[in-house]
Amino acid sequence: QVQLVESGGGLVQAGGSLRLSCAASGRTSIGLPMGWFRQAPGKAREFVADTNWSGGSTSYADSVKGRFIISRDNAKNTVYLQMNSLKPEDTAVYYCAAKLSALRSIWDYWGQGTQVTVSS
């Protein structure tokens, strides 16, 4: 089993920055593909960014490309999401996720989420 715990959310003004962290624990948590998703009120959960086991391969949603950066520190078993130039439309609950294999389309584990609110 894998446990994921997000932190770093909060309230920020438009144009500001936040860094989210996701700490993974559990026997099989090391080196898993990991990602970030978000869900705004009244909307479906959407993909934000993901990274492979090493951090050498990343992908981003078009809406955040050039503003957000996903990275990981495998020594700390932690994934980060650096969010810059934040916009009010980035307001959402952000979830960390992990999957057992990069070949899987399903994300197997989810964190509890952290709220990000961007004021205009």
PDB file of C-alpha atoms in Angstrom:
ATOM      1  CA  GLN A   1       0.000   0.000   0.000  1.00  0.00           C
ATOM      2  CA  VAL A   2       1.135   3.551  -0.710  1.00  0.00           C
ATOM      3  CA  GLN A   3       0.193   6.630   1.267  1.00  0.00           C
ATOM      4  CA  LEU A   4       0.391  10.108  -0.237  1.00  0.00           C
ATOM      5  CA  VAL A   5       0.241  13.295   1.805  1.00  0.00           C
ATOM      6  CA  GLU A   6       0.069  16.710   0.120  1.00  0.00           C
ATOM      7  CA  SER A   7       1.040  20.003   1.677  1.00  0.00           C
ATOM      8  CA  GLY A   8       1.761  23.559   0.645  1.00  0.00           C
ATOM      9  CA  GLY A   9      -1.616  24.780  -0.476  1.00  0.00           C
ATOM     10  CA  GLY A  10      -3.008  28.145   0.555  1.00  0.00           C
ATOM     11  CA  LEU A  11      -4.257  31.526  -0.541  1.00  0.00           C
ATOM     12  CA  VAL A  12      -2.184  33.581  -2.954  1.00  0.00           C
ATOM     13  CA  GLN A  13      -2.764  36.618  -5.142  1.00  0.00           C
ATOM     14  CA  ALA A  14      -2.840  36.341  -8.899  1.00  0.00           C
ATOM     15  CA  GLY A  15       0.686  36.376 -10.284  1.00  0.00           C
ATOM     16  CA  GLY A  16       2.087  34.782  -7.164  1.00  0.00           C
ATOM     17  CA  SER A  17       3.702  31.402  -6.583  1.00  0.00           C
ATOM     18  CA  LEU A  18       3.186  28.338  -4.440  1.00  0.00           C
ATOM     19  CA  ARG A  19       5.020  25.065  -4.116  1.00  0.00           C
ATOM     20  CA  LEU A  20       3.083  21.908  -3.354  1.00  0.00           C
ATOM     21  CA  SER A  21       4.727  18.846  -1.890  1.00  0.00           C
ATOM     22  CA  CYS A  22       3.606  15.235  -1.887  1.00  0.00           C
ATOM     23  CA  ALA A  23       5.304  12.819   0.467  1.00  0.00           C
ATOM     24  CA  ALA A  24       4.945   9.153  -0.396  1.00  0.00           C
ATOM     25  CA  SER A  25       5.320   6.275   2.034  1.00  0.00           C
ATOM     26  CA  GLY A  26       4.774   2.562   1.963  1.00  0.00           C
ATOM     27  CA  ARG A  27       6.641  -0.503   0.854  1.00  0.00           C
ATOM     28  CA  THR A  28       6.186   0.036  -2.867  1.00  0.00           C
ATOM     29  CA  SER A  29       6.255   3.826  -2.929  1.00  0.00           C
ATOM     30  CA  ILE A  30       9.815   4.333  -4.073  1.00  0.00           C
ATOM     31  CA  GLY A  31      10.313   5.400  -7.674  1.00  0.00           C
ATOM     32  CA  LEU A  32       6.682   5.213  -8.787  1.00  0.00           C
ATOM     33  CA  PRO A  33       5.397   7.404 -11.610  1.00  0.00           C
ATOM     34  CA  MET A  34       3.641  10.302  -9.904  1.00  0.00           C
ATOM     35  CA  GLY A  35       1.412  13.139 -10.924  1.00  0.00           C
ATOM     36  CA  TRP A  36      -0.710  16.076  -9.901  1.00  0.00           C
ATOM     37  CA  PHE A  37      -4.379  16.569 -10.662  1.00  0.00           C
ATOM     38  CA  ARG A  38      -6.828  19.262  -9.654  1.00  0.00           C
ATOM     39  CA  GLN A  39     -10.539  19.688  -9.215  1.00  0.00           C
ATOM     40  CA  ALA A  40     -12.295  23.032  -9.206  1.00  0.00           C
ATOM     41  CA  PRO A  41     -15.796  23.440  -7.728  1.00  0.00           C
ATOM     42  CA  GLY A  42     -18.418  22.007 -10.049  1.00  0.00           C
ATOM     43  CA  LYS A  43     -15.830  20.628 -12.452  1.00  0.00           C
ATOM     44  CA  ALA A  44     -14.322  17.233 -13.117  1.00  0.00           C
ATOM     45  CA  ARG A  45     -10.882  16.342 -11.864  1.00  0.00           C
ATOM     46  CA  GLU A  46      -8.253  17.161 -14.463  1.00  0.00           C
ATOM     47  CA  PHE A  47      -4.660  16.243 -15.140  1.00  0.00           C
ATOM     48  CA  VAL A  48      -2.033  18.865 -14.306  1.00  0.00           C
ATOM     49  CA  ALA A  49       1.387  17.240 -14.618  1.00  0.00           C
ATOM     50  CA  ASP A  50       3.217  13.968 -14.169  1.00  0.00           C
ATOM     51  CA  THR A  51       6.721  12.587 -13.961  1.00  0.00           C
ATOM     52  CA  ASN A  52       8.341   9.232 -14.455  1.00  0.00           C
ATOM     53  CA  TRP A  53      10.304   7.357 -11.778  1.00  0.00           C
ATOM     54  CA  SER A  54      13.475   9.407 -12.229  1.00  0.00           C
ATOM     55  CA  GLY A  55      12.006  12.828 -12.957  1.00  0.00           C
ATOM     56  CA  GLY A  56      13.679  12.771 -16.349  1.00  0.00           C
ATOM     57  CA  SER A  57      10.403  12.654 -18.233  1.00  0.00           C
ATOM     58  CA  THR A  58       7.563  15.043 -17.476  1.00  0.00           C
ATOM     59  CA  SER A  59       4.338  16.134 -19.095  1.00  0.00           C
ATOM     60  CA  TYR A  60       1.947  19.006 -18.491  1.00  0.00           C
ATOM     61  CA  ALA A  61      -1.557  20.098 -19.275  1.00  0.00           C
ATOM     62  CA  ASP A  62      -1.603  22.905 -21.832  1.00  0.00           C
ATOM     63  CA  SER A  63      -3.218  25.207 -19.290  1.00  0.00           C
ATOM     64  CA  VAL A  64      -0.191  25.101 -16.987  1.00  0.00           C
ATOM     65  CA  LYS A  65       2.660  24.584 -19.440  1.00  0.00           C
ATOM     66  CA  GLY A  66       5.368  27.195 -18.941  1.00  0.00           C
ATOM     67  CA  ARG A  67       4.038  28.159 -15.505  1.00  0.00           C
ATOM     68  CA  PHE A  68       4.165  24.961 -13.438  1.00  0.00           C
ATOM     69  CA  ILE A  69       7.122  22.657 -12.875  1.00  0.00           C
ATOM     70  CA  ILE A  70       6.912  19.116 -11.522  1.00  0.00           C
ATOM     71  CA  SER A  71       9.988  17.617  -9.898  1.00  0.00           C
ATOM     72  CA  ARG A  72      10.874  14.867  -7.510  1.00  0.00           C
ATOM     73  CA  ASP A  73      13.444  13.973  -4.883  1.00  0.00           C
ATOM     74  CA  ASN A  74      13.599  10.195  -4.649  1.00  0.00           C
ATOM     75  CA  ALA A  75      15.891  10.367  -1.626  1.00  0.00           C
ATOM     76  CA  LYS A  76      12.995  12.023   0.201  1.00  0.00           C
ATOM     77  CA  ASN A  77      10.312  10.111  -1.705  1.00  0.00           C
ATOM     78  CA  THR A  78       8.660  13.440  -2.426  1.00  0.00           C
ATOM     79  CA  VAL A  79       7.215  15.064  -5.523  1.00  0.00           C
ATOM     80  CA  TYR A  80       6.823  18.800  -5.893  1.00  0.00           C
ATOM     81  CA  LEU A  81       4.713  21.101  -8.008  1.00  0.00           C
ATOM     82  CA  GLN A  82       6.127  24.593  -8.351  1.00  0.00           C
ATOM     83  CA  MET A  83       3.325  26.868  -9.467  1.00  0.00           C
ATOM     84  CA  ASN A  84       4.254  30.283 -10.833  1.00  0.00           C
ATOM     85  CA  SER A  85       2.255  33.111 -12.385  1.00  0.00           C
ATOM     86  CA  LEU A  86      -0.866  31.784 -10.738  1.00  0.00           C
ATOM     87  CA  LYS A  87      -4.251  32.751 -12.129  1.00  0.00           C
ATOM     88  CA  PRO A  88      -7.685  32.732 -10.482  1.00  0.00           C
ATOM     89  CA  GLU A  89      -8.621  29.827 -12.751  1.00  0.00           C
ATOM     90  CA  ASP A  90      -5.925  27.751 -11.042  1.00  0.00           C
ATOM     91  CA  THR A  91      -8.088  27.727  -7.920  1.00  0.00           C
ATOM     92  CA  ALA A  92      -8.852  24.093  -7.085  1.00  0.00           C
ATOM     93  CA  VAL A  93      -8.129  21.225  -4.757  1.00  0.00           C
ATOM     94  CA  TYR A  94      -4.849  19.725  -5.905  1.00  0.00           C
ATOM     95  CA  TYR A  95      -4.323  15.987  -5.597  1.00  0.00           C
ATOM     96  CA  CYS A  96      -1.163  13.952  -5.758  1.00  0.00           C
ATOM     97  CA  ALA A  97      -1.367  10.530  -7.383  1.00  0.00           C
ATOM     98  CA  ALA A  98       0.878   7.547  -7.996  1.00  0.00           C
ATOM     99  CA  LYS A  99       0.638   4.483 -10.163  1.00  0.00           C
ATOM    100  CA  LEU A 100       2.340   1.144 -10.063  1.00  0.00           C
ATOM    101  CA  SER A 101       3.621   1.308 -13.623  1.00  0.00           C
ATOM    102  CA  ALA A 102       4.128   3.904 -16.298  1.00  0.00           C
ATOM    103  CA  LEU A 103       2.289   1.551 -18.647  1.00  0.00           C
ATOM    104  CA  ARG A 104      -0.921   1.829 -16.642  1.00  0.00           C
ATOM    105  CA  SER A 105      -3.502   4.430 -17.543  1.00  0.00           C
ATOM    106  CA  ILE A 106      -5.128   4.174 -14.129  1.00  0.00           C
ATOM    107  CA  TRP A 107      -3.675   6.004 -11.146  1.00  0.00           C
ATOM    108  CA  ASP A 108      -3.651   3.592  -8.236  1.00  0.00           C
ATOM    109  CA  TYR A 109      -3.121   5.845  -5.229  1.00  0.00           C
ATOM    110  CA  TRP A 110      -4.382   9.289  -4.315  1.00  0.00           C
ATOM    111  CA  GLY A 111      -3.698  11.820  -1.599  1.00  0.00           C
ATOM    112  CA  GLN A 112      -6.351  13.678   0.331  1.00  0.00           C
ATOM    113  CA  GLY A 113      -5.852  16.927  -1.568  1.00  0.00           C
ATOM    114  CA  THR A 114      -4.712  20.424  -0.685  1.00  0.00           C
ATOM    115  CA  GLN A 115      -6.652  23.598  -1.433  1.00  0.00           C
ATOM    116  CA  VAL A 116      -5.130  26.286  -3.624  1.00  0.00           C
ATOM    117  CA  THR A 117      -7.000  29.575  -3.880  1.00  0.00           C
ATOM    118  CA  VAL A 118      -5.838  32.356  -6.183  1.00  0.00           C
ATOM    119  CA  SER A 119      -7.435  35.739  -5.639  1.00  0.00           C
ATOM    120  CA  SER A 120      -7.737  38.326  -8.387  1.00  0.00           C
TER     121      SER A 120
END
